[in-house]
Amino acid sequence: MEIKKVGICGCGLMGSGIAEVASKAGMKVVIREVNDDFLKKGMGRIEKSLSKAVEKGKLDEAGKKAVLDNISGTTEIDDLKDCDIVCEAIVENLNTKLELYKHLDTIVKKEAIFASNTSSLSITEMGAVTKRADQFCGLHFFNPVPVMKLVEVVKTVATSDATFQTAKTFGEKLGKVVVSCQDTPGFVVNRLLVPYMLDAIRALEQGVATKEDIDNGMKLGCAYPMGPLELTDFVGLDTTYYIAEILFEEFKDHHYAAPPLLKAMVKAGYHGRKTGRGFYDYSKK
Ligand code: 3HC
């Protein structure tokens, strides 16, 4: 099936990024949020990202207008009914996702594919609450979506080969390199990335080095764009903690156990860039 119309649930950081790249790839996009405030904020993020591209000479004003005109924002779930694929990027709460999928299954056309952008929850469990588990897969994008070249396409035991192929082709049309993987916690990237971030926090906790030296070590020693603590601030300490808990619950391996420092910082509301404070202070930026 050729994907011409893309539905997106959730206009947060990831949903708005997916909307932007899908529209840039020439597809019609309908993006749904639960209320007008969230929708306005998400659409504003897309506008800002496109304006930055215009400033940098990567896009002209007409191109920006065309990308925006291709995206329609809505708070009505029924507006997703004739989409060929629905990508879900709502809050990482399994019950909320299950409720959404049960509802989507009753309104979205029968041939459409469902794809979750979850970073660590079970795609299989989500597919199982619908009557289209064979048309269900994961499409895990990376932040910032317009910049990061990767998408993980996740196959469950129930995903049909045709669905998997359509999802792969869709990812490639968005300009991404596809990594295929099975539905296991953390897929490929977070399974490797999260213990690395947690180990960096443990190194800080144990006084191995300062946060700046830990970050510089990995940035300059391994040519990573960000050091592990800077990256944890970027991803969100709450998100990192949440993913670590899911991975630990599954694997019972100490590498996935959240260090006490991470837990304490999350409890203190130091969630990283988005709250103005994480390992570093962003309040003046
Ligand atoms: N939207 C669109 N473009 C953006 C952008 C955004 N939000 N943020 C940055 N860019 C573009 C800039 O326009 C610039 O483009 P140019 O080189 O063509 O001019 C380029 O990206 C570099 O940006 P900057 O010069 O402003 O800043 P940096 O060089 O510091 O790069 C960064 C910023 C791209 C975020 C870089 O630091 C980076 O790659 N960091 C690592 C990000 C990462 O690892 N992401 C994955 C996180 S894990 C994840 O998402 C999985 C989840 O499940 C946890």
mmCIF file of C-alpha atoms and ligand atoms in Angstrom:
data_model
loop_
_atom_site.group_PDB
_atom_site.id
_atom_site.type_symbol
_atom_site.label_atom_id
_atom_site.label_comp_id
_atom_site.label_asym_id
_atom_site.label_seq_id
_atom_site.Cartn_x
_atom_site.Cartn_y
_atom_site.Cartn_z
ATOM 1 C CA MET A 1 0.000 0.000 0.000
ATOM 2 C CA GLU A 2 1.261 3.480 -0.837
ATOM 3 C CA ILE A 3 1.042 5.909 2.068
ATOM 4 C CA LYS A 4 -0.473 9.198 0.900
ATOM 5 C CA LYS A 5 -2.207 10.434 4.025
ATOM 6 C CA VAL A 6 -0.575 10.244 7.449
ATOM 7 C CA GLY A 7 -2.409 10.558 10.748
ATOM 8 C CA ILE A 8 -0.430 11.473 13.839
ATOM 9 C CA CYS A 9 -1.648 11.284 17.424
ATOM 10 C CA GLY A 10 0.192 13.648 19.737
ATOM 11 C CA CYS A 11 1.729 16.962 18.716
ATOM 12 C CA GLY A 12 4.578 16.950 21.246
ATOM 13 C CA LEU A 13 8.275 16.976 20.421
ATOM 14 C CA MET A 14 8.141 13.675 18.514
ATOM 15 C CA GLY A 15 4.678 13.988 16.901
ATOM 16 C CA SER A 16 5.397 17.474 15.565
ATOM 17 C CA GLY A 17 8.756 16.282 14.198
ATOM 18 C CA ILE A 18 7.132 13.313 12.432
ATOM 19 C CA ALA A 19 4.458 15.645 10.987
ATOM 20 C CA GLU A 20 7.159 17.967 9.655
ATOM 21 C CA VAL A 21 9.181 15.252 7.908
ATOM 22 C CA ALA A 22 6.073 13.513 6.489
ATOM 23 C CA SER A 23 4.772 16.772 5.068
ATOM 24 C CA LYS A 24 8.204 17.624 3.651
ATOM 25 C CA ALA A 25 8.098 14.217 1.931
ATOM 26 C CA GLY A 26 4.908 15.341 0.148
ATOM 27 C CA MET A 27 2.335 13.431 2.179
ATOM 28 C CA LYS A 28 -0.887 14.886 3.549
ATOM 29 C CA VAL A 29 -0.734 15.018 7.332
ATOM 30 C CA VAL A 30 -3.480 15.215 9.945
ATOM 31 C CA ILE A 31 -2.184 15.726 13.463
ATOM 32 C CA ARG A 32 -4.439 15.267 16.445
ATOM 33 C CA GLU A 33 -4.018 16.585 19.967
ATOM 34 C CA VAL A 34 -6.304 16.306 22.959
ATOM 35 C CA ASN A 35 -6.864 20.037 23.373
ATOM 36 C CA ASP A 36 -6.360 23.349 21.569
ATOM 37 C CA ASP A 37 -3.509 24.499 23.829
ATOM 38 C CA PHE A 38 -1.339 21.432 23.126
ATOM 39 C CA LEU A 39 -2.194 21.619 19.432
ATOM 40 C CA LYS A 40 -1.262 25.300 19.214
ATOM 41 C CA LYS A 41 2.042 24.663 20.995
ATOM 42 C CA GLY A 42 2.882 21.720 18.705
ATOM 43 C CA MET A 43 1.974 23.571 15.496
ATOM 44 C CA GLY A 44 4.083 26.502 16.743
ATOM 45 C CA ARG A 45 7.035 24.121 17.115
ATOM 46 C CA ILE A 46 6.682 23.017 13.470
ATOM 47 C CA GLU A 47 6.438 26.632 12.332
ATOM 48 C CA LYS A 48 9.573 27.546 14.318
ATOM 49 C CA SER A 49 11.542 24.599 12.955
ATOM 50 C CA LEU A 50 10.581 25.542 9.367
ATOM 51 C CA SER A 51 11.434 29.216 9.970
ATOM 52 C CA LYS A 52 14.888 28.113 11.167
ATOM 53 C CA ALA A 53 15.291 26.143 7.924
ATOM 54 C CA VAL A 54 14.318 29.285 5.942
ATOM 55 C CA GLU A 55 16.820 31.394 7.921
ATOM 56 C CA LYS A 56 19.540 28.868 7.090
ATOM 57 C CA GLY A 57 18.596 28.968 3.400
ATOM 58 C CA LYS A 58 17.539 25.285 3.358
ATOM 59 C CA LEU A 59 13.927 26.167 2.461
ATOM 60 C CA ASP A 60 12.252 29.199 0.871
ATOM 61 C CA GLU A 61 9.070 30.910 2.112
ATOM 62 C CA ALA A 62 6.956 29.142 -0.537
ATOM 63 C CA GLY A 63 8.384 25.782 0.561
ATOM 64 C CA LYS A 64 7.634 26.585 4.184
ATOM 65 C CA LYS A 65 4.046 27.513 3.281
ATOM 66 C CA ALA A 66 3.607 24.299 1.279
ATOM 67 C CA VAL A 67 4.842 22.156 4.202
ATOM 68 C CA LEU A 68 2.512 23.955 6.632
ATOM 69 C CA ASP A 69 -0.467 23.824 4.240
ATOM 70 C CA ASN A 70 -0.054 20.040 4.009
ATOM 71 C CA ILE A 71 -0.524 19.659 7.766
ATOM 72 C CA SER A 72 -3.917 20.023 9.332
ATOM 73 C CA GLY A 73 -4.188 20.138 13.100
ATOM 74 C CA THR A 74 -7.276 18.838 14.860
ATOM 75 C CA THR A 75 -8.636 17.848 18.252
ATOM 76 C CA GLU A 76 -11.202 15.509 16.636
ATOM 77 C CA ILE A 77 -10.075 11.889 16.504
ATOM 78 C CA ASP A 78 -12.611 11.212 13.712
ATOM 79 C CA ASP A 79 -10.485 13.351 11.375
ATOM 80 C CA LEU A 80 -7.985 10.451 11.239
ATOM 81 C CA LYS A 81 -10.500 8.037 9.738
ATOM 82 C CA ASP A 82 -9.267 8.026 6.136
ATOM 83 C CA CYS A 83 -5.507 8.031 6.857
ATOM 84 C CA ASP A 84 -3.344 5.243 5.374
ATOM 85 C CA ILE A 85 -1.126 5.100 8.463
ATOM 86 C CA VAL A 86 -1.622 6.420 11.978
ATOM 87 C CA CYS A 87 1.602 7.131 13.895
ATOM 88 C CA GLU A 88 1.065 7.476 17.609
ATOM 89 C CA ALA A 89 3.391 9.630 19.693
ATOM 90 C CA ILE A 90 1.323 10.341 22.793
ATOM 91 C CA VAL A 91 2.339 10.122 26.457
ATOM 92 C CA GLU A 92 4.361 6.989 27.383
ATOM 93 C CA ASN A 93 1.588 5.392 29.397
ATOM 94 C CA LEU A 94 0.509 1.927 28.309
ATOM 95 C CA ASN A 95 -3.112 2.213 29.475
ATOM 96 C CA THR A 96 -3.582 5.574 27.744
ATOM 97 C CA LYS A 97 -2.142 4.093 24.538
ATOM 98 C CA LEU A 98 -4.345 0.972 24.787
ATOM 99 C CA GLU A 99 -7.470 3.119 25.176
ATOM 100 C CA LEU A 100 -6.465 5.243 22.190
ATOM 101 C CA TYR A 101 -5.812 2.202 19.966
ATOM 102 C CA LYS A 102 -9.158 0.587 20.909
ATOM 103 C CA HIS A 103 -10.857 3.808 19.815
ATOM 104 C CA LEU A 104 -8.773 4.296 16.656
ATOM 105 C CA ASP A 105 -9.521 0.709 15.613
ATOM 106 C CA THR A 106 -13.246 1.469 15.483
ATOM 107 C CA ILE A 107 -12.941 4.625 13.377
ATOM 108 C CA VAL A 108 -9.887 4.390 11.086
ATOM 109 C CA LYS A 109 -10.367 2.624 7.726
ATOM 110 C CA LYS A 110 -9.747 -1.135 7.827
ATOM 111 C CA GLU A 111 -6.698 -1.165 5.510
ATOM 112 C CA ALA A 112 -4.769 1.440 7.525
ATOM 113 C CA ILE A 113 -1.602 0.599 9.427
ATOM 114 C CA PHE A 114 -1.013 1.621 13.049
ATOM 115 C CA ALA A 115 2.522 2.457 14.219
ATOM 116 C CA SER A 116 3.600 3.409 17.720
ATOM 117 C CA ASN A 117 6.593 5.663 18.388
ATOM 118 C CA THR A 118 6.982 4.225 21.896
ATOM 119 C CA SER A 119 10.581 3.953 23.070
ATOM 120 C CA SER A 120 10.120 1.005 25.403
ATOM 121 C CA LEU A 121 6.528 -0.175 25.850
ATOM 122 C CA SER A 122 5.258 -3.410 24.286
ATOM 123 C CA ILE A 123 4.077 -2.921 20.696
ATOM 124 C CA THR A 124 2.641 -6.461 20.787
ATOM 125 C CA GLU A 125 0.354 -5.544 23.690
ATOM 126 C CA MET A 126 -0.888 -2.454 21.836
ATOM 127 C CA GLY A 127 -1.610 -4.410 18.651
ATOM 128 C CA ALA A 128 -3.485 -7.047 20.644
ATOM 129 C CA VAL A 129 -6.242 -4.617 21.705
ATOM 130 C CA THR A 130 -7.086 -3.977 18.044
ATOM 131 C CA LYS A 131 -8.564 -6.236 15.382
ATOM 132 C CA ARG A 132 -5.567 -5.440 13.169
ATOM 133 C CA ALA A 133 -2.559 -6.823 15.076
ATOM 134 C CA ASP A 134 -1.160 -7.915 11.696
ATOM 135 C CA GLN A 135 -1.263 -4.257 10.559
ATOM 136 C CA PHE A 136 0.504 -2.996 13.676
ATOM 137 C CA CYS A 137 4.215 -2.184 14.117
ATOM 138 C CA GLY A 138 6.588 0.218 15.819
ATOM 139 C CA LEU A 139 8.170 3.260 14.161
ATOM 140 C CA HIS A 140 10.633 4.650 16.677
ATOM 141 C CA PHE A 141 12.032 8.043 15.680
ATOM 142 C CA PHE A 142 14.834 9.976 17.388
ATOM 143 C CA ASN A 143 14.914 13.490 18.760
ATOM 144 C CA PRO A 144 15.185 15.942 16.971
ATOM 145 C CA VAL A 145 13.203 14.062 14.306
ATOM 146 C CA PRO A 146 14.034 16.442 11.405
ATOM 147 C CA VAL A 147 17.766 15.961 12.100
ATOM 148 C CA MET A 148 18.242 12.365 13.255
ATOM 149 C CA LYS A 149 18.654 10.021 10.322
ATOM 150 C CA LEU A 150 17.372 6.838 11.962
ATOM 151 C CA VAL A 151 14.018 5.145 12.420
ATOM 152 C CA GLU A 152 13.653 1.743 14.052
ATOM 153 C CA VAL A 153 10.913 -0.319 12.417
ATOM 154 C CA VAL A 154 9.673 -2.795 14.975
ATOM 155 C CA LYS A 155 8.039 -6.094 14.120
ATOM 156 C CA THR A 156 5.893 -8.070 16.541
ATOM 157 C CA VAL A 157 5.089 -11.769 16.213
ATOM 158 C CA ALA A 158 1.764 -10.700 14.673
ATOM 159 C CA THR A 159 3.021 -8.024 12.217
ATOM 160 C CA SER A 160 2.509 -9.168 8.619
ATOM 161 C CA ASP A 161 5.361 -8.976 6.114
ATOM 162 C CA ALA A 162 3.259 -6.600 3.986
ATOM 163 C CA THR A 163 2.792 -4.190 6.930
ATOM 164 C CA PHE A 164 6.472 -4.356 7.814
ATOM 165 C CA GLN A 165 7.463 -3.618 4.210
ATOM 166 C CA THR A 166 5.005 -0.693 3.979
ATOM 167 C CA ALA A 167 6.336 0.766 7.243
ATOM 168 C CA LYS A 168 9.938 0.391 6.033
ATOM 169 C CA THR A 169 9.161 2.090 2.723
ATOM 170 C CA PHE A 170 7.342 4.857 4.613
ATOM 171 C CA GLY A 171 10.389 5.425 6.863
ATOM 172 C CA GLU A 172 12.671 5.588 3.821
ATOM 173 C CA LYS A 173 10.350 8.072 2.083
ATOM 174 C CA LEU A 174 10.727 10.311 5.144
ATOM 175 C CA GLY A 175 14.465 10.309 4.395
ATOM 176 C CA LYS A 176 15.394 7.987 7.245
ATOM 177 C CA VAL A 177 17.691 4.989 7.364
ATOM 178 C CA VAL A 178 15.701 2.024 8.630
ATOM 179 C CA VAL A 179 16.903 -0.411 11.256
ATOM 180 C CA SER A 180 14.616 -3.439 11.536
ATOM 181 C CA CYS A 181 14.144 -5.056 14.909
ATOM 182 C CA GLN A 182 11.971 -7.356 16.957
ATOM 183 C CA ASP A 183 9.613 -6.095 19.640
ATOM 184 C CA THR A 184 11.903 -6.265 22.663
ATOM 185 C CA PRO A 185 12.261 -3.599 25.382
ATOM 186 C CA GLY A 186 14.400 -0.692 24.179
ATOM 187 C CA PHE A 187 14.674 -2.174 20.657
ATOM 188 C CA VAL A 188 18.270 -1.696 19.433
ATOM 189 C CA VAL A 189 19.193 1.883 20.327
ATOM 190 C CA ASN A 190 17.732 2.375 23.807
ATOM 191 C CA ARG A 191 18.863 -1.108 24.853
ATOM 192 C CA LEU A 192 22.447 0.102 24.292
ATOM 193 C CA LEU A 193 22.072 3.827 24.923
ATOM 194 C CA VAL A 194 20.239 3.791 28.255
ATOM 195 C CA PRO A 195 22.830 1.685 30.183
ATOM 196 C CA TYR A 196 25.526 4.010 28.789
ATOM 197 C CA MET A 197 23.693 7.069 30.134
ATOM 198 C CA LEU A 198 23.071 5.344 33.476
ATOM 199 C CA ASP A 199 26.758 4.358 33.747
ATOM 200 C CA ALA A 200 27.752 7.981 33.165
ATOM 201 C CA ILE A 201 25.469 9.033 36.041
ATOM 202 C CA ARG A 202 27.000 6.297 38.218
ATOM 203 C CA ALA A 203 30.484 7.600 37.327
ATOM 204 C CA LEU A 204 29.416 11.096 38.416
ATOM 205 C CA GLU A 205 27.837 9.707 41.585
ATOM 206 C CA GLN A 206 31.040 7.835 42.456
ATOM 207 C CA GLY A 207 33.194 10.934 41.940
ATOM 208 C CA VAL A 208 35.115 9.456 39.010
ATOM 209 C CA ALA A 209 35.178 12.859 37.278
ATOM 210 C CA THR A 210 33.218 16.089 37.016
ATOM 211 C CA LYS A 211 30.166 16.236 34.736
ATOM 212 C CA GLU A 212 32.100 18.433 32.301
ATOM 213 C CA ASP A 213 35.003 15.955 32.161
ATOM 214 C CA ILE A 214 32.672 12.967 31.695
ATOM 215 C CA ASP A 215 30.926 14.770 28.828
ATOM 216 C CA ASN A 216 34.114 16.060 27.248
ATOM 217 C CA GLY A 217 35.637 12.596 27.529
ATOM 218 C CA MET A 218 32.916 11.047 25.403
ATOM 219 C CA LYS A 219 32.490 14.047 23.055
ATOM 220 C CA LEU A 220 36.155 14.460 22.248
ATOM 221 C CA GLY A 221 37.312 10.902 22.830
ATOM 222 C CA CYS A 222 34.582 9.227 20.796
ATOM 223 C CA ALA A 223 33.318 12.076 18.563
ATOM 224 C CA TYR A 224 29.788 11.936 19.980
ATOM 225 C CA PRO A 225 27.809 15.150 19.378
ATOM 226 C CA MET A 226 26.851 15.340 23.050
ATOM 227 C CA GLY A 227 28.317 13.850 26.208
ATOM 228 C CA PRO A 228 26.145 11.331 28.113
ATOM 229 C CA LEU A 229 24.997 13.751 30.835
ATOM 230 C CA GLU A 230 24.245 16.504 28.322
ATOM 231 C CA LEU A 231 22.317 13.896 26.315
ATOM 232 C CA THR A 232 20.358 12.816 29.400
ATOM 233 C CA ASP A 233 19.371 16.477 29.911
ATOM 234 C CA PHE A 234 18.326 16.593 26.241
ATOM 235 C CA VAL A 235 16.268 13.372 26.339
ATOM 236 C CA GLY A 236 14.825 14.259 29.764
ATOM 237 C CA LEU A 237 15.831 12.760 33.116
ATOM 238 C CA ASP A 238 12.223 11.676 33.734
ATOM 239 C CA THR A 239 12.078 9.921 30.347
ATOM 240 C CA THR A 240 15.447 8.233 30.925
ATOM 241 C CA TYR A 241 14.349 7.091 34.383
ATOM 242 C CA TYR A 242 11.060 5.789 32.992
ATOM 243 C CA ILE A 243 12.760 3.797 30.215
ATOM 244 C CA ALA A 244 15.372 2.435 32.669
ATOM 245 C CA GLU A 245 12.595 1.177 34.962
ATOM 246 C CA ILE A 246 10.926 -0.674 32.081
ATOM 247 C CA LEU A 247 14.223 -2.208 30.914
ATOM 248 C CA PHE A 248 15.163 -3.231 34.484
ATOM 249 C CA GLU A 249 11.736 -4.766 35.058
ATOM 250 C CA GLU A 250 12.197 -6.846 31.910
ATOM 251 C CA PHE A 251 15.871 -7.858 32.113
ATOM 252 C CA LYS A 252 16.526 -7.716 35.897
ATOM 253 C CA ASP A 253 20.081 -6.715 35.003
ATOM 254 C CA HIS A 254 21.867 -4.132 37.186
ATOM 255 C CA HIS A 255 23.058 -2.248 34.074
ATOM 256 C CA TYR A 256 19.478 -1.047 33.619
ATOM 257 C CA ALA A 257 18.946 -0.080 37.276
ATOM 258 C CA ALA A 258 18.412 3.661 37.740
ATOM 259 C CA PRO A 259 21.142 5.170 39.954
ATOM 260 C CA PRO A 260 19.891 6.903 43.143
ATOM 261 C CA LEU A 261 21.164 10.256 41.821
ATOM 262 C CA LEU A 262 18.892 10.019 38.765
ATOM 263 C CA LYS A 263 15.899 9.124 40.928
ATOM 264 C CA ALA A 264 16.617 12.004 43.327
ATOM 265 C CA MET A 265 16.947 14.520 40.488
ATOM 266 C CA VAL A 266 13.692 13.360 38.898
ATOM 267 C CA LYS A 267 11.929 13.666 42.250
ATOM 268 C CA ALA A 268 13.349 17.181 42.653
ATOM 269 C CA GLY A 269 11.856 18.167 39.286
ATOM 270 C CA TYR A 270 15.251 18.439 37.575
ATOM 271 C CA HIS A 271 14.081 16.896 34.321
ATOM 272 C CA GLY A 272 16.726 18.436 32.055
ATOM 273 C CA ARG A 273 16.446 21.093 29.371
ATOM 274 C CA LYS A 274 12.655 21.168 29.365
ATOM 275 C CA THR A 275 12.512 22.233 33.035
ATOM 276 C CA GLY A 276 15.536 24.528 32.801
ATOM 277 C CA ARG A 277 17.630 22.298 35.047
ATOM 278 C CA GLY A 278 19.179 18.868 34.854
ATOM 279 C CA PHE A 279 22.866 18.086 35.205
ATOM 280 C CA TYR A 280 23.361 21.576 33.760
ATOM 281 C CA ASP A 281 21.484 24.840 34.306
ATOM 282 C CA TYR A 282 19.475 26.061 31.289
ATOM 283 C CA SER A 283 17.430 28.673 33.129
ATOM 284 C CA LYS A 284 19.275 31.626 31.560
ATOM 285 C CA LYS A 285 19.092 30.297 27.965
HETATM 286 N N1 3HC B 1 14.774 20.779 14.368
HETATM 287 C C1 3HC B 1 15.320 20.927 13.140
HETATM 288 N N2 3HC B 1 16.650 21.092 12.967
HETATM 289 C C2 3HC B 1 17.427 21.158 14.057
HETATM 290 C C3 3HC B 1 16.911 21.023 15.357
HETATM 291 C C4 3HC B 1 15.507 20.820 15.484
HETATM 292 N N3 3HC B 1 14.926 20.654 16.690
HETATM 293 N N4 3HC B 1 17.935 21.107 16.258
HETATM 294 C C5 3HC B 1 19.047 21.281 15.519
HETATM 295 N N5 3HC B 1 18.748 21.290 14.213
HETATM 296 C C6 3HC B 1 19.691 21.394 13.083
HETATM 297 C C7 3HC B 1 20.272 22.754 12.987
HETATM 298 O O1 3HC B 1 19.475 23.608 12.177
HETATM 299 C C8 3HC B 1 21.630 22.493 12.352
HETATM 300 O O2 3HC B 1 21.502 22.301 10.953
HETATM 301 P P1 3HC B 1 22.737 22.704 9.962
HETATM 302 O O3 3HC B 1 23.950 21.953 10.454
HETATM 303 O O4 3HC B 1 22.277 22.231 8.620
HETATM 304 O O5 3HC B 1 22.871 24.170 10.068
HETATM 305 C C9 3HC B 1 22.036 21.126 12.947
HETATM 306 O O6 3HC B 1 20.797 20.495 13.348
HETATM 307 C C10 3HC B 1 22.955 21.292 14.109
HETATM 308 O O7 3HC B 1 22.307 22.132 15.049
HETATM 309 P P2 3HC B 1 23.018 23.267 15.895
HETATM 310 O O8 3HC B 1 24.203 23.809 15.150
HETATM 311 O O9 3HC B 1 21.995 24.221 16.380
HETATM 312 O O10 3HC B 1 23.473 22.513 17.212
HETATM 313 P P3 3HC B 1 24.412 21.290 17.375
HETATM 314 O O11 3HC B 1 25.481 21.208 16.345
HETATM 315 O O12 3HC B 1 24.782 21.327 18.808
HETATM 316 O O13 3HC B 1 23.430 20.012 17.140
HETATM 317 C C11 3HC B 1 21.943 18.337 17.796
HETATM 318 C C12 3HC B 1 22.270 19.811 17.866
HETATM 319 C C13 3HC B 1 21.537 17.952 16.383
HETATM 320 C C14 3HC B 1 20.768 18.109 18.756
HETATM 321 C C15 3HC B 1 23.230 17.517 18.217
HETATM 322 O O14 3HC B 1 23.731 17.981 19.441
HETATM 323 C C16 3HC B 1 22.984 16.038 18.342
HETATM 324 O O15 3HC B 1 22.937 15.310 17.367
HETATM 325 N N6 3HC B 1 22.812 15.565 19.619
HETATM 326 C C17 3HC B 1 22.520 14.163 19.887
HETATM 327 C C18 3HC B 1 21.048 13.916 19.689
HETATM 328 C C19 3HC B 1 20.686 12.497 19.989
HETATM 329 O O16 3HC B 1 21.501 11.646 20.318
HETATM 330 N N7 3HC B 1 19.385 12.209 19.829
HETATM 331 C C20 3HC B 1 18.834 10.906 20.124
HETATM 332 C C21 3HC B 1 18.308 10.921 21.511
HETATM 333 S S1 3HC B 1 17.693 9.353 22.004
HETATM 334 C C22 3HC B 1 16.128 9.334 21.428
HETATM 335 O O17 3HC B 1 15.601 10.259 20.852
HETATM 336 C C23 3HC B 1 15.379 8.075 21.682
HETATM 337 C C24 3HC B 1 14.361 8.222 22.752
HETATM 338 O O18 3HC B 1 13.540 7.067 22.752
HETATM 339 C C25 3HC B 1 14.948 8.425 24.122
#
